[in-house]
Short mmCIF file of C-alpha atoms in Angstrom, two decimals:
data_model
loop_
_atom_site.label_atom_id
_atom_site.label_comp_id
_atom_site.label_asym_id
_atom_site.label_seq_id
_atom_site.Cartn_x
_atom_site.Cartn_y
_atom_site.Cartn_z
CA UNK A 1 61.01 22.76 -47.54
CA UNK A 2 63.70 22.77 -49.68
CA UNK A 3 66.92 24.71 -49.18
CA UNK A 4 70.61 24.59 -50.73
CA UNK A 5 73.99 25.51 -49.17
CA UNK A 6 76.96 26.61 -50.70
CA UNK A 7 79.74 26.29 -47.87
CA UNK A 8 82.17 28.44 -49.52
CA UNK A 9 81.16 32.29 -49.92
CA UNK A 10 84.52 32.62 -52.02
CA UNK A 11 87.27 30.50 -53.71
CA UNK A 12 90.51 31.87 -54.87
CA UNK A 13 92.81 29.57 -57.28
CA UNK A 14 95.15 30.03 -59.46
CA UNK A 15 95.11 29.90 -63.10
CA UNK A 16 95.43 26.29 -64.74
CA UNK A 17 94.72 24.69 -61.58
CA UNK A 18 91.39 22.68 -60.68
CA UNK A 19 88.28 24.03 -58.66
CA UNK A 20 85.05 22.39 -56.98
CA UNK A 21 82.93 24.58 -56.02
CA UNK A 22 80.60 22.93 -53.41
CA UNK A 23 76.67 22.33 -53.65
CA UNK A 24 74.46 20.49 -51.28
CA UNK A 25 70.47 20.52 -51.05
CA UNK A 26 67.74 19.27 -48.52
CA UNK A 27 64.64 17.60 -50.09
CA UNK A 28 62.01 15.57 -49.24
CA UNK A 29 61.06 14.87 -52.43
CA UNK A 30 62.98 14.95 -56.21
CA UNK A 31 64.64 17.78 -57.41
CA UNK A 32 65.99 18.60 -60.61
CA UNK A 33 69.49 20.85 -59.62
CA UNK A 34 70.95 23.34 -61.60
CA UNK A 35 74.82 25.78 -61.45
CA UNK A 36 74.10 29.19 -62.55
CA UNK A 37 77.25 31.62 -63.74
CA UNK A 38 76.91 35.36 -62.88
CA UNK A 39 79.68 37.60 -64.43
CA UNK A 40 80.18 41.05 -62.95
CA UNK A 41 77.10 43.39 -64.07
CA UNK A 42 75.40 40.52 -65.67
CA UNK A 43 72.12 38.52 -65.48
CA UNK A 44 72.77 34.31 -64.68
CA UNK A 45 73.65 32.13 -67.37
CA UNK A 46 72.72 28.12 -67.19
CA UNK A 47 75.88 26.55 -66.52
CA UNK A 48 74.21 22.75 -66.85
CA UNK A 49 71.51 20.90 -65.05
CA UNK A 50 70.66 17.58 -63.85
CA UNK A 51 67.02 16.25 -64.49
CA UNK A 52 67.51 12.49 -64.55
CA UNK A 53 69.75 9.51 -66.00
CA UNK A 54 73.87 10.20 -65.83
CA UNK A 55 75.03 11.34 -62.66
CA UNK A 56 77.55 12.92 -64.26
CA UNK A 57 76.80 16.12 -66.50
CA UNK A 58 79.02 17.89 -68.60
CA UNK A 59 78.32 21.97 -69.24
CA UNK A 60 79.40 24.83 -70.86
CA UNK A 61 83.19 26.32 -70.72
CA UNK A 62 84.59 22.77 -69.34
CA UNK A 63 82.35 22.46 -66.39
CA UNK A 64 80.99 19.39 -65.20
CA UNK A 65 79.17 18.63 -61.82
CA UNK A 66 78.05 15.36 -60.41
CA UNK A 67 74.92 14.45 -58.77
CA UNK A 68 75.48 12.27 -55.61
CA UNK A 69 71.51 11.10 -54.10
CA UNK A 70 73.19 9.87 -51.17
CA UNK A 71 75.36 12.81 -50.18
CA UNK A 72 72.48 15.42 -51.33
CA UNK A 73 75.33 17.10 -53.22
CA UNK A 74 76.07 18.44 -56.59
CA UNK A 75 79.74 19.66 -56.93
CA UNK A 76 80.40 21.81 -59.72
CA UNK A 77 84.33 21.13 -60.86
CA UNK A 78 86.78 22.17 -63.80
CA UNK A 79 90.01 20.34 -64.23
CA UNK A 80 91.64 23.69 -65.43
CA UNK A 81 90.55 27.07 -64.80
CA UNK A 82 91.27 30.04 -66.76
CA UNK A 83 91.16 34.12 -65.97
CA UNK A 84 87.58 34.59 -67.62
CA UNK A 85 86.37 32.15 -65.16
CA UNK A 86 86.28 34.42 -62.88
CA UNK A 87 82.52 34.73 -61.44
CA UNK A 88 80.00 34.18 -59.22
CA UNK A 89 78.75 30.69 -59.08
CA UNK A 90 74.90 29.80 -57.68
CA UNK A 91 73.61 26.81 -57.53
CA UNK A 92 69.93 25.93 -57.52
CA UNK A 93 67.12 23.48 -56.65
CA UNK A 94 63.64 22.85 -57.72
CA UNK A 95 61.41 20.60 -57.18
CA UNK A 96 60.44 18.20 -60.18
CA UNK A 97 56.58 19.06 -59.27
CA UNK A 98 57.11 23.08 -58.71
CA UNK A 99 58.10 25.49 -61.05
CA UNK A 100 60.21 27.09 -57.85
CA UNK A 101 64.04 27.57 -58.50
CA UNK A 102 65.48 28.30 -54.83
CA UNK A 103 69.01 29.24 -54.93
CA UNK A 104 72.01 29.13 -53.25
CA UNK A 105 74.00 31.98 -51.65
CA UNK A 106 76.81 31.78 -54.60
CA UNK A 107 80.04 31.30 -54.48
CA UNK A 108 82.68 34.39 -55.90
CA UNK A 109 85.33 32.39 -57.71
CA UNK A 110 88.75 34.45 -58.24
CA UNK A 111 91.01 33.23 -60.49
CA UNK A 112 95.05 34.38 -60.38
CA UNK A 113 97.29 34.84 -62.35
CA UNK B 1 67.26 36.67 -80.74
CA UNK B 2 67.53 39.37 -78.25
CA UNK B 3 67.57 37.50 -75.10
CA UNK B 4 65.62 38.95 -72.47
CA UNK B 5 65.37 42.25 -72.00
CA UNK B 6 65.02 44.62 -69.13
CA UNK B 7 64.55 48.58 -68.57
CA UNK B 8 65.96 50.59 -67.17
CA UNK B 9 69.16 48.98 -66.36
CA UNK B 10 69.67 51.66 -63.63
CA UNK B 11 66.94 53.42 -61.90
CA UNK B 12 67.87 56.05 -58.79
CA UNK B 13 64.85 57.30 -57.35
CA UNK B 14 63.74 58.79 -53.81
CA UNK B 15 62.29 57.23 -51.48
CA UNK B 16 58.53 57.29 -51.53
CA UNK B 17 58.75 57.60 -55.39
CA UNK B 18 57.24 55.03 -57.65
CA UNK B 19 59.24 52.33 -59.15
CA UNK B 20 58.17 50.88 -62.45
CA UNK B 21 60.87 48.40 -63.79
CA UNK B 22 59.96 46.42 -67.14
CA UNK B 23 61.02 42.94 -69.16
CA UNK B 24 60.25 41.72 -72.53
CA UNK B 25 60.82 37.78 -72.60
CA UNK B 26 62.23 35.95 -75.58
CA UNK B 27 59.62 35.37 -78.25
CA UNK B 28 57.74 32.16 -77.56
CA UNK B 29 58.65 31.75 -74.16
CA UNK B 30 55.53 30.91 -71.85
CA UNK B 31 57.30 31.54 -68.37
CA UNK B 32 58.47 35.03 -67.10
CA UNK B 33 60.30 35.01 -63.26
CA UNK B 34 60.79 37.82 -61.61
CA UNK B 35 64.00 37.91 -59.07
CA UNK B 36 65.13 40.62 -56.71
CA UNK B 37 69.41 39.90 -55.65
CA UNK B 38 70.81 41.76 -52.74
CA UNK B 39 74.08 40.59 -50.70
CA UNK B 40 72.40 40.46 -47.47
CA UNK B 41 69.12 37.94 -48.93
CA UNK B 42 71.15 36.50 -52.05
CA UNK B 43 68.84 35.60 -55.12
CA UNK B 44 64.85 35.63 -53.90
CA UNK B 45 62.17 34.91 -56.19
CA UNK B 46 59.25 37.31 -55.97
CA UNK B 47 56.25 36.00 -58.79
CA UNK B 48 56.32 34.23 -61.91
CA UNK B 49 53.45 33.77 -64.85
CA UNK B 50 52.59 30.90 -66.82
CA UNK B 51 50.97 32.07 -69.91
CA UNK B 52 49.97 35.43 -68.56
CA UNK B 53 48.78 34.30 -65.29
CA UNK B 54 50.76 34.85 -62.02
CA UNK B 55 50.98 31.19 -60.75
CA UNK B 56 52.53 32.12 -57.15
CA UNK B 57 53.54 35.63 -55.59
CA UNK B 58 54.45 34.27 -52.49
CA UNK B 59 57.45 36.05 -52.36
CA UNK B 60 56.54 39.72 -53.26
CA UNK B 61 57.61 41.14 -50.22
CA UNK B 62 54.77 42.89 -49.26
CA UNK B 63 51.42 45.52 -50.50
CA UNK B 64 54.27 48.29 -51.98
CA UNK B 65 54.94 45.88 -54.82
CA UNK B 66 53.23 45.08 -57.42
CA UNK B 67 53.58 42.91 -60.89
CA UNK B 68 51.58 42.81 -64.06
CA UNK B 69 51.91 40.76 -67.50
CA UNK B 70 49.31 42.17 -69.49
CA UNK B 71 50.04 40.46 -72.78
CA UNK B 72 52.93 37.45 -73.43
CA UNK B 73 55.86 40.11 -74.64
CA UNK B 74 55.34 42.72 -71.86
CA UNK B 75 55.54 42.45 -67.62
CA UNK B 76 55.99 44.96 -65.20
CA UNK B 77 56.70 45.09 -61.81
CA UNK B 78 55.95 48.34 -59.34
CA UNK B 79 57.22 49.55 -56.36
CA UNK B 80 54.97 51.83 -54.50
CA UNK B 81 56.06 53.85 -52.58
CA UNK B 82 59.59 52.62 -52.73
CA UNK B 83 61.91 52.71 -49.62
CA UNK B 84 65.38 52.62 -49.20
CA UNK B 85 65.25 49.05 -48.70
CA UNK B 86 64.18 48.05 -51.67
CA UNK B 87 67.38 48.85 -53.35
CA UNK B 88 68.41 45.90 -55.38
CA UNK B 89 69.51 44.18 -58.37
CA UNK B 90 65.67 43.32 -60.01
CA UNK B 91 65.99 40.21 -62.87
CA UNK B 92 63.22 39.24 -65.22
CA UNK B 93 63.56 35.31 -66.53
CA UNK B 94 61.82 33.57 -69.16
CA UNK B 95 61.30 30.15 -69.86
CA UNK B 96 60.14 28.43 -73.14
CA UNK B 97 57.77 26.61 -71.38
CA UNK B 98 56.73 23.40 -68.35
CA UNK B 99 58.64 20.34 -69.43
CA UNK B 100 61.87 22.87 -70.32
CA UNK B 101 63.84 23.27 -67.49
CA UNK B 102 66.16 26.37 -68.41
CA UNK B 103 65.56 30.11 -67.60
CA UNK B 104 67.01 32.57 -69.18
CA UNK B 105 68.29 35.49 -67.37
CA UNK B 106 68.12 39.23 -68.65
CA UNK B 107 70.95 41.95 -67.32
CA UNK B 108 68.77 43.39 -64.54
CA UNK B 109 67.75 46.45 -63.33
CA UNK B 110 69.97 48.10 -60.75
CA UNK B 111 67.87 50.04 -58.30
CA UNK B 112 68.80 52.68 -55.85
CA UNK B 113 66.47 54.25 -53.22
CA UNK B 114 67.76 56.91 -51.33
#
């Protein structure tokens, strides 16, 4: 069965400085992984997804997150974080033969001023 | 485009009532998801459709609920008879179709069951 972990329920930071907000997944077989972005009273927005090739991918509003096979991971991180990043962050898992997106408990970023 | 969208955004109802919450996907899309969010289970998903059909349900929690997609711009999902329990944050995705990997998330319906 699949299932993905997000060790940190909550990450405060201050603004300008850099996050990583951590991912990891269990999987017997592929997966294609995805980092969601839920602002308050909102539905989830794609943040950006890995399916195959780079291991590196680059999303929306300066987020990137990089797919590591051997660590089962997939770290979402931004250099520089600003106020409106403020969120809840959720990152998911499906397999590449299911069209089952199992999700992680989130993480509640909190930027400062 | 619209995005997808849901009604009501917030339902209060007692318990025992019937729940009827509703979603309109985007146009075209060939994939609707149905999510329930609550802080103690996170982000579950309940059923989804593929052109119409429900292709697994295995997470409708149990009889009381219900879901229906009776043509490709229209899906509904019922609670009956709803419990206090059931209170949640419902979301309806879409998904242009297999072989695209994105859903898109409407605002959700915020229910209460007292």
């Amino acid at each position: 069965a699949q299932s993905v972990t997000q060790l940190d329920s909550q990450v405060p930071v201050f603004e300008e400085a850099p996050v990583e907000l951590r991912c990891n997944y269990s999987s017997s077989v592929s997966v294609y992984l995805f980092w969601y972005v839920q602002y308050p009273n909102q539905g989830l927005q794609l943040l950006l997804k890995y399916l195959s090739g780079s291991t590196l991918v680059k999303g929306i509003n300066g987020f990137e997150a990089e797919f590591n096979k051997s660590q089962t991971s997939f770290h979402l991180r931004k250099p520089s974080v600003h106020i409106s990043d403020t969120a809840e962050y959720f990152c998911a898992v499906r397999r590449t033969n299911t069209d089952k997106l199992i999700f992680g408990t989130g993480t509640r970023l909190q930027v400062f001023p | 485009d619209a995005g997808v969208i849901q009604s009501p955004r917030h339902e209060v109802t007692e318990m025992g009532q019937e729940v009827t919450l509703r979603c309109k996907p985007i146009s075209g899309h060939n994939s609707l998801f149905w999510y329930r969010q609550t802080m103690m289970r996170g982000l579950e998903l309940l059923i989804y459709f593929n052109n119409n059909v429900p292709i697994d349900d295995s997470g409708m929690p149990e009889d009381r609920f219900s879901a229906k997609m009776p043509n490709a711009s229209f899906s509904t999902l019922k609670i009956q008879p709803s419990e206090p329990r059931d209170s949640a944050v419902y979301f309806c995705a879409s998904r242009p179709g297999q072989g695209e990997e994105t859903q898109y998330f409407g605002p959700g319906t915020r229910l209460l069951v007292l």
